[in-house]
Short mmCIF file of C-alpha atoms in Angstrom, two decimals:
data_model
loop_
_atom_site.label_atom_id
_atom_site.label_comp_id
_atom_site.label_asym_id
_atom_site.label_seq_id
_atom_site.Cartn_x
_atom_site.Cartn_y
_atom_site.Cartn_z
CA MET A 6 0.07 0.03 0.07
CA SER A 7 1.35 3.45 -0.94
CA ASN A 8 1.79 6.28 1.52
CA GLN A 9 -1.43 8.22 1.48
CA VAL A 10 -1.84 11.87 2.45
CA PHE A 11 -5.20 12.89 3.83
CA ILE A 12 -6.72 16.28 3.91
CA GLU A 13 -7.73 17.21 7.40
CA GLU A 14 -10.45 19.61 8.24
CA GLY A 15 -9.08 23.09 8.08
CA SER A 16 -5.71 21.90 6.69
CA SER A 17 -5.87 24.28 3.76
CA ILE A 18 -5.65 27.37 5.99
CA PRO A 19 -2.24 28.45 6.46
CA GLU A 20 -1.18 28.54 10.15
CA THR A 21 0.63 31.75 10.38
CA LEU A 22 0.73 34.68 12.84
CA GLU A 23 -1.04 36.77 10.09
CA THR A 24 -3.92 34.35 9.89
CA ASP A 25 -4.40 34.46 13.64
CA GLU A 26 -4.39 38.22 13.54
CA LEU A 27 -7.03 38.33 10.77
CA ALA A 28 -9.18 35.69 12.46
CA TYR A 29 -9.12 37.68 15.63
CA ASP A 30 -9.67 41.09 14.01
CA TYR A 31 -12.43 40.10 11.54
CA PHE A 32 -14.14 37.21 13.21
CA GLY A 33 -13.29 37.62 16.94
CA PHE A 34 -11.64 34.12 17.07
CA PRO A 35 -9.32 33.76 19.98
CA LYS A 36 -5.71 33.57 19.43
CA PRO A 37 -4.08 30.22 20.48
CA PRO A 38 -3.12 30.45 24.24
CA LYS A 39 0.20 28.61 23.82
CA ILE A 40 2.25 28.95 20.58
CA LEU A 41 5.71 28.35 19.22
CA ILE A 42 6.74 30.88 16.44
CA VAL A 43 9.07 29.72 13.87
CA GLU A 44 10.23 31.52 10.79
CA GLY A 45 9.06 29.43 7.91
CA SER A 46 6.91 26.48 6.94
CA THR A 47 9.80 24.02 6.63
CA ASP A 48 10.68 24.76 10.25
CA LYS A 49 7.08 24.01 11.25
CA GLU A 50 6.98 20.82 9.22
CA CYS A 51 10.23 19.63 10.69
CA ILE A 52 8.99 20.02 14.26
CA GLU A 53 5.56 18.42 13.48
CA ARG A 54 7.17 15.48 11.95
CA PHE A 55 9.58 15.06 14.82
CA TYR A 56 6.58 14.95 17.23
CA TYR A 57 4.74 12.61 14.93
CA ASN A 58 7.71 10.21 14.49
CA GLN A 59 8.34 10.18 18.31
CA LYS A 60 4.59 9.47 18.75
CA LYS A 61 4.15 12.65 20.99
CA THR A 62 1.27 15.01 21.03
CA LEU A 63 1.94 18.66 20.52
CA THR A 64 0.78 20.64 23.56
CA PHE A 65 1.08 23.89 21.65
CA ASP A 66 0.20 25.39 18.27
CA ILE A 67 3.05 26.22 15.94
CA ARG A 68 2.81 29.32 13.86
CA THR A 69 5.02 30.55 11.05
CA ALA A 70 6.07 34.16 10.91
CA SER A 71 6.23 34.37 7.12
CA SER A 72 3.48 36.42 5.61
CA LEU A 73 0.56 35.04 3.62
CA ASP A 74 1.97 36.52 0.40
CA GLY A 75 4.97 34.10 0.83
CA ASN A 76 7.51 36.79 1.84
CA ARG A 77 9.88 34.97 4.04
CA ILE A 78 12.35 38.02 4.18
CA ASP A 79 10.68 39.46 7.21
CA GLY A 80 10.01 36.27 9.03
CA LYS A 81 12.26 36.86 11.86
CA LYS A 82 11.09 40.53 12.14
CA ASN A 83 7.47 39.51 12.09
CA ALA A 84 8.11 36.79 14.81
CA LEU A 85 9.76 39.20 17.21
CA ALA A 86 7.17 42.01 16.57
CA TYR A 87 4.38 39.51 17.23
CA TYR A 88 6.16 38.18 20.33
CA HIS A 89 6.72 41.68 21.82
CA ASP A 90 3.14 42.72 21.21
CA ASN A 91 1.34 39.66 22.38
CA LYS A 92 3.54 38.08 25.10
CA SER A 93 1.40 39.40 27.95
CA ASP A 94 -1.72 37.86 26.39
CA GLN A 95 -0.30 34.48 25.10
CA GLU A 96 2.26 31.94 26.27
CA ILE A 97 4.72 32.34 23.40
CA ARG A 98 8.04 30.92 22.57
CA VAL A 99 10.08 31.90 19.57
CA LEU A 100 12.59 29.68 17.68
CA LEU A 101 14.85 31.46 15.19
CA ASP A 102 17.91 30.67 13.13
CA ARG A 103 21.07 32.59 13.89
CA ASP A 104 21.79 34.11 10.44
CA TYR A 105 23.90 37.17 11.07
CA ASP A 106 22.19 38.13 14.36
CA PHE A 107 25.22 37.29 16.60
CA ILE A 108 27.68 38.79 14.22
CA LEU A 109 25.92 42.04 14.15
CA ASP A 110 24.97 41.84 17.87
CA LEU A 111 21.20 42.02 16.99
CA ASN A 112 20.12 38.90 18.78
CA GLU A 113 17.34 39.12 21.34
CA THR A 114 18.13 37.93 24.88
CA GLU A 115 14.72 37.28 26.50
CA ASP A 116 14.06 33.92 28.09
CA ASN A 117 11.46 32.83 25.60
CA ILE A 118 13.53 33.57 22.47
CA TYR A 119 15.66 30.69 21.32
CA TYR A 120 18.18 30.52 18.57
CA TYR A 121 19.37 27.42 17.00
CA ASP A 122 22.93 27.02 15.45
CA TYR A 123 22.01 26.32 11.83
CA TYR A 124 20.66 28.34 8.90
CA GLU A 125 17.63 25.93 8.71
CA LEU A 126 16.14 23.81 11.49
CA GLU A 127 16.17 20.68 9.25
CA ASN A 128 20.02 20.81 9.11
CA TYR A 129 19.88 19.26 12.63
CA LEU A 130 18.78 16.02 10.79
CA PHE A 131 22.42 15.75 9.51
CA ASP A 132 24.11 16.68 12.80
CA GLU A 133 26.37 13.90 13.91
CA GLU A 134 25.06 13.78 17.53
CA VAL A 135 21.40 13.73 16.22
CA LEU A 136 22.23 10.87 13.82
CA GLU A 137 23.84 8.92 16.54
CA GLU A 138 20.87 9.49 18.83
CA TYR A 139 18.50 8.34 16.16
#
């Protein structure tokens, strides 16, 4: 039997910060109480697949910071702006790549903002320690 992909209810709606804002502003839908913000959809997919493969349930929602028009350039900027604007109303963690932040001394130092060492989160799949652990 081949691998099948099923469409889940609501799965066509992008899970971005922008979508949450629009749903709140226009329809009064509450924002998720507990979220992890990542920069792009590949980061989100990587975390979701990890949890799925480990047979663990996510206890938080994951939101991407890239805009609905596909602009990933301001992903980090969007993530940090949303965090600072909403951290008193939501339990938020932010997971970002380092890019040039540490070289230019632009990195944020708050407890709920985390940086990983690689340019893309999925690069951890090729890290020697991760491969040995698996």
